PDB file of C-alpha atoms in Angstrom:
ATOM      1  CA  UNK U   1     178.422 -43.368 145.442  1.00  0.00           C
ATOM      2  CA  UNK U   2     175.478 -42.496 144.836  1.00  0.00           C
ATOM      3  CA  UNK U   3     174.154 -39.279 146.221  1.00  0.00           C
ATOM      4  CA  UNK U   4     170.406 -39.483 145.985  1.00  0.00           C
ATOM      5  CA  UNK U   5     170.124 -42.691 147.839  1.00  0.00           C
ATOM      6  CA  UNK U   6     172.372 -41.657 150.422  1.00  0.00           C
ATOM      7  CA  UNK U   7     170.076 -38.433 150.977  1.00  0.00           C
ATOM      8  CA  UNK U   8     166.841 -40.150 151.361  1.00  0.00           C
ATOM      9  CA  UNK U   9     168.414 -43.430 153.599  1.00  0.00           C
ATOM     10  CA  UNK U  10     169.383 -39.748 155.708  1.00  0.00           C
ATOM     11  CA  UNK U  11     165.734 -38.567 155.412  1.00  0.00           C
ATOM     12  CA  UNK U  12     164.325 -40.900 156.908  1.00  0.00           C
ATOM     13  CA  UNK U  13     166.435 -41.174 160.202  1.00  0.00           C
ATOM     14  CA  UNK U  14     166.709 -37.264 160.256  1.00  0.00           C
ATOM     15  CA  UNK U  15     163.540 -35.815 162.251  1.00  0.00           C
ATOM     16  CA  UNK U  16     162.064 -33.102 160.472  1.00  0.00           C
ATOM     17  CA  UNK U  17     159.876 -30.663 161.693  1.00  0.00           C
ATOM     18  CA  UNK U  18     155.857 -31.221 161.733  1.00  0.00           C
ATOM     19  CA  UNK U  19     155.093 -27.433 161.047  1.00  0.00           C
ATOM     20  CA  UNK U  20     155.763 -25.442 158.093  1.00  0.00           C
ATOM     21  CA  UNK U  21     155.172 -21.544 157.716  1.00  0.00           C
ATOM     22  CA  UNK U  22     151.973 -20.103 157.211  1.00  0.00           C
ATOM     23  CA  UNK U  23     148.364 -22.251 157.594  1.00  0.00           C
ATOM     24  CA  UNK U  24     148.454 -25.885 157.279  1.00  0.00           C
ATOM     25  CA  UNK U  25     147.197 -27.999 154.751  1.00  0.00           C
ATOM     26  CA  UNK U  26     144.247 -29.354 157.032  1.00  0.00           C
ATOM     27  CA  UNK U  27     143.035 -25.845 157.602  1.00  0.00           C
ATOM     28  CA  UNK U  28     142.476 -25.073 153.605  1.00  0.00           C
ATOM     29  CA  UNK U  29     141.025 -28.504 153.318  1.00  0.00           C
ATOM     30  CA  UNK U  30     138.422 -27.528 155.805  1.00  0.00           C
ATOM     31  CA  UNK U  31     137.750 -24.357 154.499  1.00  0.00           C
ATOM     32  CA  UNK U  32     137.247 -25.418 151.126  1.00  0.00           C
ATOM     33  CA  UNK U  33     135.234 -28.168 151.522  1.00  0.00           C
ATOM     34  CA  UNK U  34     132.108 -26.708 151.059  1.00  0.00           C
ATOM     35  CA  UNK U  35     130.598 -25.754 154.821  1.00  0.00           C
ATOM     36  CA  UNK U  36     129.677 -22.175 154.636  1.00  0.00           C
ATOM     37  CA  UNK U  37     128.004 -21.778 157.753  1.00  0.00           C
ATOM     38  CA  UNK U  38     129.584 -19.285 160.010  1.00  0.00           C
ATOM     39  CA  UNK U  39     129.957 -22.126 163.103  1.00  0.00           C
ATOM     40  CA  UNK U  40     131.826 -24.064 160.207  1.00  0.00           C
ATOM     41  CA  UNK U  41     134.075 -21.649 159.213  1.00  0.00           C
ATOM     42  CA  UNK U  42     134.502 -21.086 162.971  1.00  0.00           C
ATOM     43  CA  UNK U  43     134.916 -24.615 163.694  1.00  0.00           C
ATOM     44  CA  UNK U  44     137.856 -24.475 160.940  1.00  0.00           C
ATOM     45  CA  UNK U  45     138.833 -21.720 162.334  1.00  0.00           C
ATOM     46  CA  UNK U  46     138.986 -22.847 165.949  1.00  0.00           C
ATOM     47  CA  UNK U  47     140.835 -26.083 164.774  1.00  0.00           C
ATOM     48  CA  UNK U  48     143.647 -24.360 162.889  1.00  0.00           C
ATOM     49  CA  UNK U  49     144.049 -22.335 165.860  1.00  0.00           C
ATOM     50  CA  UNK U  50     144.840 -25.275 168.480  1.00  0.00           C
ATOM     51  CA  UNK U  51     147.205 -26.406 165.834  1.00  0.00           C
ATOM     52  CA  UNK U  52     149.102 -22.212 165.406  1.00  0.00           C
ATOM     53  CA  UNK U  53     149.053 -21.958 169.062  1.00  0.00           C
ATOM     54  CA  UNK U  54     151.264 -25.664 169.240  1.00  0.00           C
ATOM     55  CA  UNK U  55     153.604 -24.181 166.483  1.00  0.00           C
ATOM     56  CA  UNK U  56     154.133 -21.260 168.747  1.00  0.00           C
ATOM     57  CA  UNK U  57     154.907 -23.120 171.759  1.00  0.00           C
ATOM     58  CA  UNK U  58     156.703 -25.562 170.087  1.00  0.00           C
ATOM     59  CA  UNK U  59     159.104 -22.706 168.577  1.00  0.00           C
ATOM     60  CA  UNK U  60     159.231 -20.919 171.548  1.00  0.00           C
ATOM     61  CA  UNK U  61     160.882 -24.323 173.411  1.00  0.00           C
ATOM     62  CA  UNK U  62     163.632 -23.820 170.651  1.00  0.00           C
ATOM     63  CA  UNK U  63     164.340 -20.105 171.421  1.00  0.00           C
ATOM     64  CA  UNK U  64     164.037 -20.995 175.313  1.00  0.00           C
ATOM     65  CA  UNK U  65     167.027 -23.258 174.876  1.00  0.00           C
ATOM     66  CA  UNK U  66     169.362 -20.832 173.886  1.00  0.00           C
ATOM     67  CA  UNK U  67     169.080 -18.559 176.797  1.00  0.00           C
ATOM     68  CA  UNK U  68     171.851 -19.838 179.513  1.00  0.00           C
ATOM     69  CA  UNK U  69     170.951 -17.982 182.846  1.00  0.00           C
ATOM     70  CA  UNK U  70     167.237 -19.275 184.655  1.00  0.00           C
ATOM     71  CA  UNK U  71     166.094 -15.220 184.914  1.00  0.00           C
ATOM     72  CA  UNK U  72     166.343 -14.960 181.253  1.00  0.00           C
ATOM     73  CA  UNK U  73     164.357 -17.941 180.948  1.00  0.00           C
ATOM     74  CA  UNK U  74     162.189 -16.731 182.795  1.00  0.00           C
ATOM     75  CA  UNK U  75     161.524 -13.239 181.448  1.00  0.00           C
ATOM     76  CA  UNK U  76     161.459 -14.789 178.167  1.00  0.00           C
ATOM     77  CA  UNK U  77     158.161 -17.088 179.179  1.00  0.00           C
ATOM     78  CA  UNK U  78     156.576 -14.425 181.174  1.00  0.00           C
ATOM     79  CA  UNK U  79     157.270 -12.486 177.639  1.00  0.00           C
ATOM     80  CA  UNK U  80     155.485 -15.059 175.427  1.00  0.00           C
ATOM     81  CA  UNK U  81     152.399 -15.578 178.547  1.00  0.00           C
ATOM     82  CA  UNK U  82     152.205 -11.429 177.866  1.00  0.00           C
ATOM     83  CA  UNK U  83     151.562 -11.987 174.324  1.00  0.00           C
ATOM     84  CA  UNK U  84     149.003 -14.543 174.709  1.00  0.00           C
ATOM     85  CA  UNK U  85     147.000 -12.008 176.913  1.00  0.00           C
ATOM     86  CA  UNK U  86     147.503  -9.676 174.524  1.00  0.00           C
ATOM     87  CA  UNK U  87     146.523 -11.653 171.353  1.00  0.00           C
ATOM     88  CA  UNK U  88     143.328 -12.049 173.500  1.00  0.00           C
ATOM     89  CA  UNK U  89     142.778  -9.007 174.833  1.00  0.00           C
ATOM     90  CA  UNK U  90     142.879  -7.652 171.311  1.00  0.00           C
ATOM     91  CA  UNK U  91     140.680 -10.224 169.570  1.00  0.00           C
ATOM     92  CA  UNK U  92     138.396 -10.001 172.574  1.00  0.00           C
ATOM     93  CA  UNK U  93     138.205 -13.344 173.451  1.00  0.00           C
ATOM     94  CA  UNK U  94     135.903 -12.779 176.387  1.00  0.00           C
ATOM     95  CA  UNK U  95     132.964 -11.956 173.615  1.00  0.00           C
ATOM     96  CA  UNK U  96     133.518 -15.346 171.691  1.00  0.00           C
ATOM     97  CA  UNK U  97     130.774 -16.578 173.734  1.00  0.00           C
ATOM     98  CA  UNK U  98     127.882 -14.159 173.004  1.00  0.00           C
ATOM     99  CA  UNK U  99     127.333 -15.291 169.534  1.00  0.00           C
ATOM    100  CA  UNK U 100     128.659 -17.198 166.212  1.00  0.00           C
ATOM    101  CA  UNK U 101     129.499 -13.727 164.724  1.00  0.00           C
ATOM    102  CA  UNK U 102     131.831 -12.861 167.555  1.00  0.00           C
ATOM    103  CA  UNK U 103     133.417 -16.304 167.866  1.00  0.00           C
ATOM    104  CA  UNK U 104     134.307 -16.243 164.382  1.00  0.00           C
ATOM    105  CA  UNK U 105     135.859 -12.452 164.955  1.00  0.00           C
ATOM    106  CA  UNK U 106     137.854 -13.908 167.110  1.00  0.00           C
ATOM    107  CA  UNK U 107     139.464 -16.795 165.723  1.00  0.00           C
ATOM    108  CA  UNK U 108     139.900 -14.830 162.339  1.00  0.00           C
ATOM    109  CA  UNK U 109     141.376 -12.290 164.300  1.00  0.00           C
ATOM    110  CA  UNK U 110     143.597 -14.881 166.823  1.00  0.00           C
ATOM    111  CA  UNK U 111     144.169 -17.258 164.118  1.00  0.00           C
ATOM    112  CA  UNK U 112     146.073 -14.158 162.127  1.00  0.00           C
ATOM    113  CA  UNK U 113     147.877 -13.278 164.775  1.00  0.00           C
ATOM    114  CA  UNK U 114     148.878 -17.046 165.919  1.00  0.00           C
ATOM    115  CA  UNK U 115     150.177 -17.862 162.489  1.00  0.00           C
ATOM    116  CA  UNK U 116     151.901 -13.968 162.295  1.00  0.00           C
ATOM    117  CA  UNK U 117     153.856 -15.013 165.805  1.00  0.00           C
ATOM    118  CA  UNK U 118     155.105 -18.579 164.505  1.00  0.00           C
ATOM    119  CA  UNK U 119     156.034 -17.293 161.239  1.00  0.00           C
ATOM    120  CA  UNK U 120     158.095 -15.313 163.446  1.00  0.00           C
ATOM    121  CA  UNK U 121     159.623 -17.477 166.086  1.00  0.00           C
ATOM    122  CA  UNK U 122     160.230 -20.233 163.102  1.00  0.00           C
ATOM    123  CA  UNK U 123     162.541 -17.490 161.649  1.00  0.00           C
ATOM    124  CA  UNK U 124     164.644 -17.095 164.882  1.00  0.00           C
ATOM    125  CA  UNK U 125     164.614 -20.582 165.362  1.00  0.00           C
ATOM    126  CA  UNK U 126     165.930 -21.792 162.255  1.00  0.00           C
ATOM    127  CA  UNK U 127     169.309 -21.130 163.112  1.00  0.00           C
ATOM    128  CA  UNK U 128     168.952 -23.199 165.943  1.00  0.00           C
ATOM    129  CA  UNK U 129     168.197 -26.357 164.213  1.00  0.00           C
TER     130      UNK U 129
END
């Protein structure tokens, strides 16, 4: 038999995941294409993040599964709603408003930390899959 064929026919009934590790490819594309403004770059920036911040949830849903008992669960999401304060608290999201310069601060900053935390939870949740 042959082996090849038999692995695609099985790739394309077997769902895959839509993230990968690290940035995605729509993210570079944007920030190479040639906008250097700084509400560009934010723009980018701000995009990219929607798209980490999915990854992480999605992920998370994953790891959520494996606990059994409903107060694990739950100390688990209350966990993961702790580290989205944080994340913000620490790229002080509250000053993204007050100019361009400190909206992009804070999606560099976020966007790092986003893509740091799915990196992560795509790690535990491989073993899952």
């Amino acid at each position: 038999m042959n082996y090849k064929l038999w692995g695609a026919a099985l790739g394309i009934f077997m769902p895959t995941s839509i993230f990968a590790m690290g940035y995605s490819s729509e993210y570079a594309s944007c920030m190479n294409s040639g906008g250097s403004s700084q509400s560009y770059i934010a723009a980018c920036m701000q995009d990219e993040l929607k798209q980490q911040d999915q990854r992480v949830k999605s992920y998370f849903n994953v790891l959520l599964t494996q606990y059994d008992a409903a107060n694990e669960r739950k100390a688990q999401k209350e966990l993961q709603k702790q580290w989205f304060d944080l994340r913000d608290e620490r790229c002080a999201e509250k000053n993204k408003s007050e100019s361009i310069g400190h909206k992009s601060r804070y999606y560099n900053c976020a966007l790092k930390m986003t893509v740091q935390q799915a990196n992560i939870l795509e790690q535990k949740t491989y073993r899952y899959r």
